[in-house]
JSON list of C-alpha atoms and ligand atoms in Angstrom, two decimals:
[
{"chain": "Q", "resi": 1, "resn": "UNK", "atom": "CA", "xyz": [0.00, 0.00, 0.00]},
{"chain": "Q", "resi": 2, "resn": "UNK", "atom": "CA", "xyz": [1.33, 3.39, -0.99]},
{"chain": "Q", "resi": 3, "resn": "UNK", "atom": "CA", "xyz": [1.55, 5.79, 1.95]},
{"chain": "Q", "resi": 4, "resn": "UNK", "atom": "CA", "xyz": [0.29, 9.33, 1.49]},
{"chain": "Q", "resi": 5, "resn": "UNK", "atom": "CA", "xyz": [2.42, 12.14, 2.80]},
{"chain": "Q", "resi": 6, "resn": "UNK", "atom": "CA", "xyz": [2.38, 15.89, 2.71]},
{"chain": "Q", "resi": 7, "resn": "UNK", "atom": "CA", "xyz": [5.03, 17.53, 0.56]},
{"chain": "Q", "resi": 8, "resn": "UNK", "atom": "CA", "xyz": [5.88, 21.11, -0.30]},
{"chain": "Q", "resi": 9, "resn": "UNK", "atom": "CA", "xyz": [4.16, 22.39, -3.44]},
{"chain": "Q", "resi": 10, "resn": "UNK", "atom": "CA", "xyz": [7.54, 23.42, -4.85]},
{"chain": "Q", "resi": 11, "resn": "UNK", "atom": "CA", "xyz": [9.27, 20.08, -4.32]},
{"chain": "Q", "resi": 12, "resn": "UNK", "atom": "CA", "xyz": [8.07, 18.43, -7.55]},
{"chain": "Q", "resi": 13, "resn": "UNK", "atom": "CA", "xyz": [7.22, 19.29, -11.17]},
{"chain": "Q", "resi": 14, "resn": "UNK", "atom": "CA", "xyz": [3.54, 20.10, -11.82]},
{"chain": "Q", "resi": 15, "resn": "UNK", "atom": "CA", "xyz": [3.72, 19.51, -15.58]},
{"chain": "Q", "resi": 16, "resn": "UNK", "atom": "CA", "xyz": [1.75, 16.34, -16.33]},
{"chain": "Q", "resi": 17, "resn": "UNK", "atom": "CA", "xyz": [3.71, 15.84, -19.56]},
{"chain": "Q", "resi": 18, "resn": "UNK", "atom": "CA", "xyz": [7.07, 15.90, -17.76]},
{"chain": "Q", "resi": 19, "resn": "UNK", "atom": "CA", "xyz": [8.84, 12.55, -17.20]},
{"chain": "Q", "resi": 20, "resn": "UNK", "atom": "CA", "xyz": [9.61, 13.73, -13.65]},
{"chain": "Q", "resi": 21, "resn": "UNK", "atom": "CA", "xyz": [6.02, 14.83, -12.89]},
{"chain": "Q", "resi": 22, "resn": "UNK", "atom": "CA", "xyz": [5.22, 14.23, -9.24]},
{"chain": "Q", "resi": 23, "resn": "UNK", "atom": "CA", "xyz": [8.66, 12.92, -8.25]},
{"chain": "Q", "resi": 24, "resn": "UNK", "atom": "CA", "xyz": [9.35, 14.63, -4.93]},
{"chain": "Q", "resi": 25, "resn": "UNK", "atom": "CA", "xyz": [12.82, 16.08, -4.22]},
{"chain": "Q", "resi": 26, "resn": "UNK", "atom": "CA", "xyz": [14.18, 14.47, -7.38]},
{"chain": "Q", "resi": 27, "resn": "UNK", "atom": "CA", "xyz": [16.70, 17.29, -7.91]},
{"chain": "Q", "resi": 28, "resn": "UNK", "atom": "CA", "xyz": [15.04, 18.66, -11.05]},
{"chain": "Q", "resi": 29, "resn": "UNK", "atom": "CA", "xyz": [13.50, 21.75, -9.39]},
{"chain": "Q", "resi": 30, "resn": "UNK", "atom": "CA", "xyz": [15.69, 24.86, -9.09]},
{"chain": "Q", "resi": 31, "resn": "UNK", "atom": "CA", "xyz": [14.99, 28.41, -7.90]},
{"chain": "Q", "resi": 32, "resn": "UNK", "atom": "CA", "xyz": [14.24, 30.77, -10.78]},
{"chain": "Q", "resi": 33, "resn": "UNK", "atom": "CA", "xyz": [13.86, 34.30, -9.40]},
{"chain": "Q", "resi": 34, "resn": "UNK", "atom": "CA", "xyz": [10.83, 35.89, -7.78]},
{"chain": "Q", "resi": 35, "resn": "UNK", "atom": "CA", "xyz": [7.54, 37.34, -8.95]},
{"chain": "Q", "resi": 36, "resn": "UNK", "atom": "CA", "xyz": [6.63, 41.00, -8.50]},
{"chain": "Q", "resi": 37, "resn": "UNK", "atom": "CA", "xyz": [4.96, 40.03, -5.20]},
{"chain": "Q", "resi": 38, "resn": "UNK", "atom": "CA", "xyz": [8.13, 38.25, -4.07]},
{"chain": "Q", "resi": 39, "resn": "UNK", "atom": "CA", "xyz": [6.79, 34.72, -4.49]},
{"chain": "Q", "resi": 40, "resn": "UNK", "atom": "CA", "xyz": [9.59, 32.27, -5.29]},
{"chain": "Q", "resi": 41, "resn": "UNK", "atom": "CA", "xyz": [9.62, 31.09, -8.89]},
{"chain": "Q", "resi": 42, "resn": "UNK", "atom": "CA", "xyz": [10.82, 27.55, -9.57]},
{"chain": "Q", "resi": 43, "resn": "UNK", "atom": "CA", "xyz": [11.87, 25.82, -12.76]},
{"chain": "Q", "resi": 44, "resn": "UNK", "atom": "CA", "xyz": [11.95, 22.15, -13.68]},
{"chain": "Q", "resi": 45, "resn": "UNK", "atom": "CA", "xyz": [15.30, 21.40, -15.34]},
{"chain": "Q", "resi": 46, "resn": "UNK", "atom": "CA", "xyz": [13.78, 18.42, -17.17]},
{"chain": "Q", "resi": 47, "resn": "UNK", "atom": "CA", "xyz": [10.85, 20.08, -18.98]},
{"chain": "Q", "resi": 48, "resn": "UNK", "atom": "CA", "xyz": [11.90, 23.74, -18.50]},
{"chain": "Q", "resi": 49, "resn": "UNK", "atom": "CA", "xyz": [8.45, 24.70, -17.14]},
{"chain": "Q", "resi": 50, "resn": "UNK", "atom": "CA", "xyz": [8.34, 27.54, -14.62]},
{"chain": "Q", "resi": 51, "resn": "UNK", "atom": "CA", "xyz": [5.87, 27.71, -11.73]},
{"chain": "Q", "resi": 52, "resn": "UNK", "atom": "CA", "xyz": [5.61, 29.41, -8.33]},
{"chain": "Q", "resi": 53, "resn": "UNK", "atom": "CA", "xyz": [6.26, 27.78, -4.98]},
{"chain": "Q", "resi": 54, "resn": "UNK", "atom": "CA", "xyz": [2.65, 28.21, -3.80]},
{"chain": "Q", "resi": 55, "resn": "UNK", "atom": "CA", "xyz": [0.98, 26.59, -6.85]},
{"chain": "Q", "resi": 56, "resn": "UNK", "atom": "CA", "xyz": [-1.82, 24.29, -5.75]},
{"chain": "Q", "resi": 57, "resn": "UNK", "atom": "CA", "xyz": [-2.19, 25.93, -2.34]},
{"chain": "Q", "resi": 58, "resn": "UNK", "atom": "CA", "xyz": [-4.79, 28.35, -0.96]},
{"chain": "Q", "resi": 59, "resn": "UNK", "atom": "CA", "xyz": [-2.18, 31.10, -1.38]},
{"chain": "Q", "resi": 60, "resn": "UNK", "atom": "CA", "xyz": [-1.84, 30.68, -5.16]},
{"chain": "Q", "resi": 61, "resn": "UNK", "atom": "CA", "xyz": [-2.76, 33.82, -7.20]},
{"chain": "Q", "resi": 62, "resn": "UNK", "atom": "CA", "xyz": [-4.41, 35.64, -4.34]},
{"chain": "Q", "resi": 63, "resn": "UNK", "atom": "CA", "xyz": [-4.58, 39.36, -3.62]},
{"chain": "Q", "resi": 64, "resn": "UNK", "atom": "CA", "xyz": [-4.43, 38.98, 0.14]},
{"chain": "Q", "resi": 65, "resn": "UNK", "atom": "CA", "xyz": [-1.38, 38.08, 2.17]},
{"chain": "Q", "resi": 66, "resn": "UNK", "atom": "CA", "xyz": [-1.01, 34.56, 3.67]},
{"chain": "Q", "resi": 67, "resn": "UNK", "atom": "CA", "xyz": [-1.70, 35.80, 7.20]},
{"chain": "Q", "resi": 68, "resn": "UNK", "atom": "CA", "xyz": [-5.08, 37.27, 6.15]},
{"chain": "Q", "resi": 69, "resn": "UNK", "atom": "CA", "xyz": [-5.98, 34.08, 4.29]},
{"chain": "Q", "resi": 70, "resn": "UNK", "atom": "CA", "xyz": [-5.18, 31.90, 7.30]},
{"chain": "Q", "resi": 71, "resn": "UNK", "atom": "CA", "xyz": [-7.14, 34.21, 9.61]},
{"chain": "Q", "resi": 72, "resn": "UNK", "atom": "CA", "xyz": [-10.19, 34.00, 7.32]},
{"chain": "Q", "resi": 73, "resn": "UNK", "atom": "CA", "xyz": [-9.97, 30.21, 7.14]},
{"chain": "Q", "resi": 74, "resn": "UNK", "atom": "CA", "xyz": [-9.70, 30.05, 10.93]},
{"chain": "Q", "resi": 75, "resn": "UNK", "atom": "CA", "xyz": [-12.83, 32.22, 11.19]},
{"chain": "Q", "resi": 76, "resn": "UNK", "atom": "CA", "xyz": [-14.68, 29.87, 8.83]},
{"chain": "Q", "resi": 77, "resn": "UNK", "atom": "CA", "xyz": [-13.59, 26.92, 10.99]},
{"chain": "Q", "resi": 78, "resn": "UNK", "atom": "CA", "xyz": [-15.04, 28.75, 14.00]},
{"chain": "Q", "resi": 79, "resn": "UNK", "atom": "CA", "xyz": [-18.37, 28.94, 12.14]},
{"chain": "Q", "resi": 80, "resn": "UNK", "atom": "CA", "xyz": [-18.32, 32.67, 11.38]},
{"chain": "Q", "resi": 81, "resn": "UNK", "atom": "CA", "xyz": [-20.54, 33.55, 8.44]},
{"chain": "Q", "resi": 82, "resn": "UNK", "atom": "CA", "xyz": [-18.99, 34.82, 5.23]},
{"chain": "Q", "resi": 83, "resn": "UNK", "atom": "CA", "xyz": [-20.86, 38.09, 5.76]},
{"chain": "Q", "resi": 84, "resn": "UNK", "atom": "CA", "xyz": [-19.37, 38.52, 9.25]},
{"chain": "Q", "resi": 85, "resn": "UNK", "atom": "CA", "xyz": [-15.87, 37.77, 7.92]},
{"chain": "Q", "resi": 86, "resn": "UNK", "atom": "CA", "xyz": [-16.46, 40.45, 5.30]},
{"chain": "Q", "resi": 87, "resn": "UNK", "atom": "CA", "xyz": [-17.49, 42.95, 7.99]},
{"chain": "Q", "resi": 88, "resn": "UNK", "atom": "CA", "xyz": [-14.59, 42.06, 10.32]},
{"chain": "Q", "resi": 89, "resn": "UNK", "atom": "CA", "xyz": [-11.75, 41.56, 7.84]},
{"chain": "Q", "resi": 90, "resn": "UNK", "atom": "CA", "xyz": [-12.97, 43.60, 4.89]},
{"chain": "Q", "resi": 91, "resn": "UNK", "atom": "CA", "xyz": [-12.43, 40.64, 2.57]},
{"chain": "Q", "resi": 92, "resn": "UNK", "atom": "CA", "xyz": [-15.30, 39.98, 0.22]},
{"chain": "Q", "resi": 93, "resn": "UNK", "atom": "CA", "xyz": [-17.30, 36.79, 0.85]},
{"chain": "Q", "resi": 94, "resn": "UNK", "atom": "CA", "xyz": [-16.64, 35.51, -2.67]},
{"chain": "Q", "resi": 95, "resn": "UNK", "atom": "CA", "xyz": [-12.86, 35.54, -2.02]},
{"chain": "Q", "resi": 96, "resn": "UNK", "atom": "CA", "xyz": [-13.33, 33.53, 1.18]},
{"chain": "Q", "resi": 97, "resn": "UNK", "atom": "CA", "xyz": [-15.72, 31.14, -0.59]},
{"chain": "Q", "resi": 98, "resn": "UNK", "atom": "CA", "xyz": [-13.15, 30.47, -3.37]},
{"chain": "Q", "resi": 99, "resn": "UNK", "atom": "CA", "xyz": [-10.52, 29.54, -0.77]},
{"chain": "Q", "resi": 100, "resn": "UNK", "atom": "CA", "xyz": [-12.94, 27.19, 0.97]},
{"chain": "Q", "resi": 101, "resn": "UNK", "atom": "CA", "xyz": [-13.74, 25.55, -2.38]},
{"chain": "Q", "resi": 102, "resn": "UNK", "atom": "CA", "xyz": [-10.02, 25.19, -3.09]},
{"chain": "Q", "resi": 103, "resn": "UNK", "atom": "CA", "xyz": [-9.45, 23.44, 0.25]},
{"chain": "Q", "resi": 104, "resn": "UNK", "atom": "CA", "xyz": [-12.31, 21.04, -0.42]},
{"chain": "Q", "resi": 105, "resn": "UNK", "atom": "CA", "xyz": [-11.03, 20.19, -3.95]},
{"chain": "Q", "resi": 106, "resn": "UNK", "atom": "CA", "xyz": [-7.54, 19.41, -2.65]},
{"chain": "Q", "resi": 107, "resn": "UNK", "atom": "CA", "xyz": [-8.77, 16.77, -0.16]},
{"chain": "B", "resi": 201, "resn": "LIG", "atom": "ZN1", "xyz": [9.14, 19.00, -15.38]}
]
């Protein structure tokens, strides 16, 4: 039986057409500069595809900082309504709802 384990999003190649797709810490991923928002860019040396270290996470392509995202998710876990999170944090309910949907898809 194959054991499941958590790995860092930037520790493997995301390209499904790459021969090293999904191989964790295989040595084919190298740092490749940063985005304008200072997110680490990574490059697969096998297929030459570039992606960011937070791809596939709730922090991927978001306008709010990670701390705000985690605070909103904690508020959802504490059964706050999306409307109350909007009033307290000033983050629109649709943004919070997208993050919740992303968490549910990744399970
Ligand atoms: Zn690759």
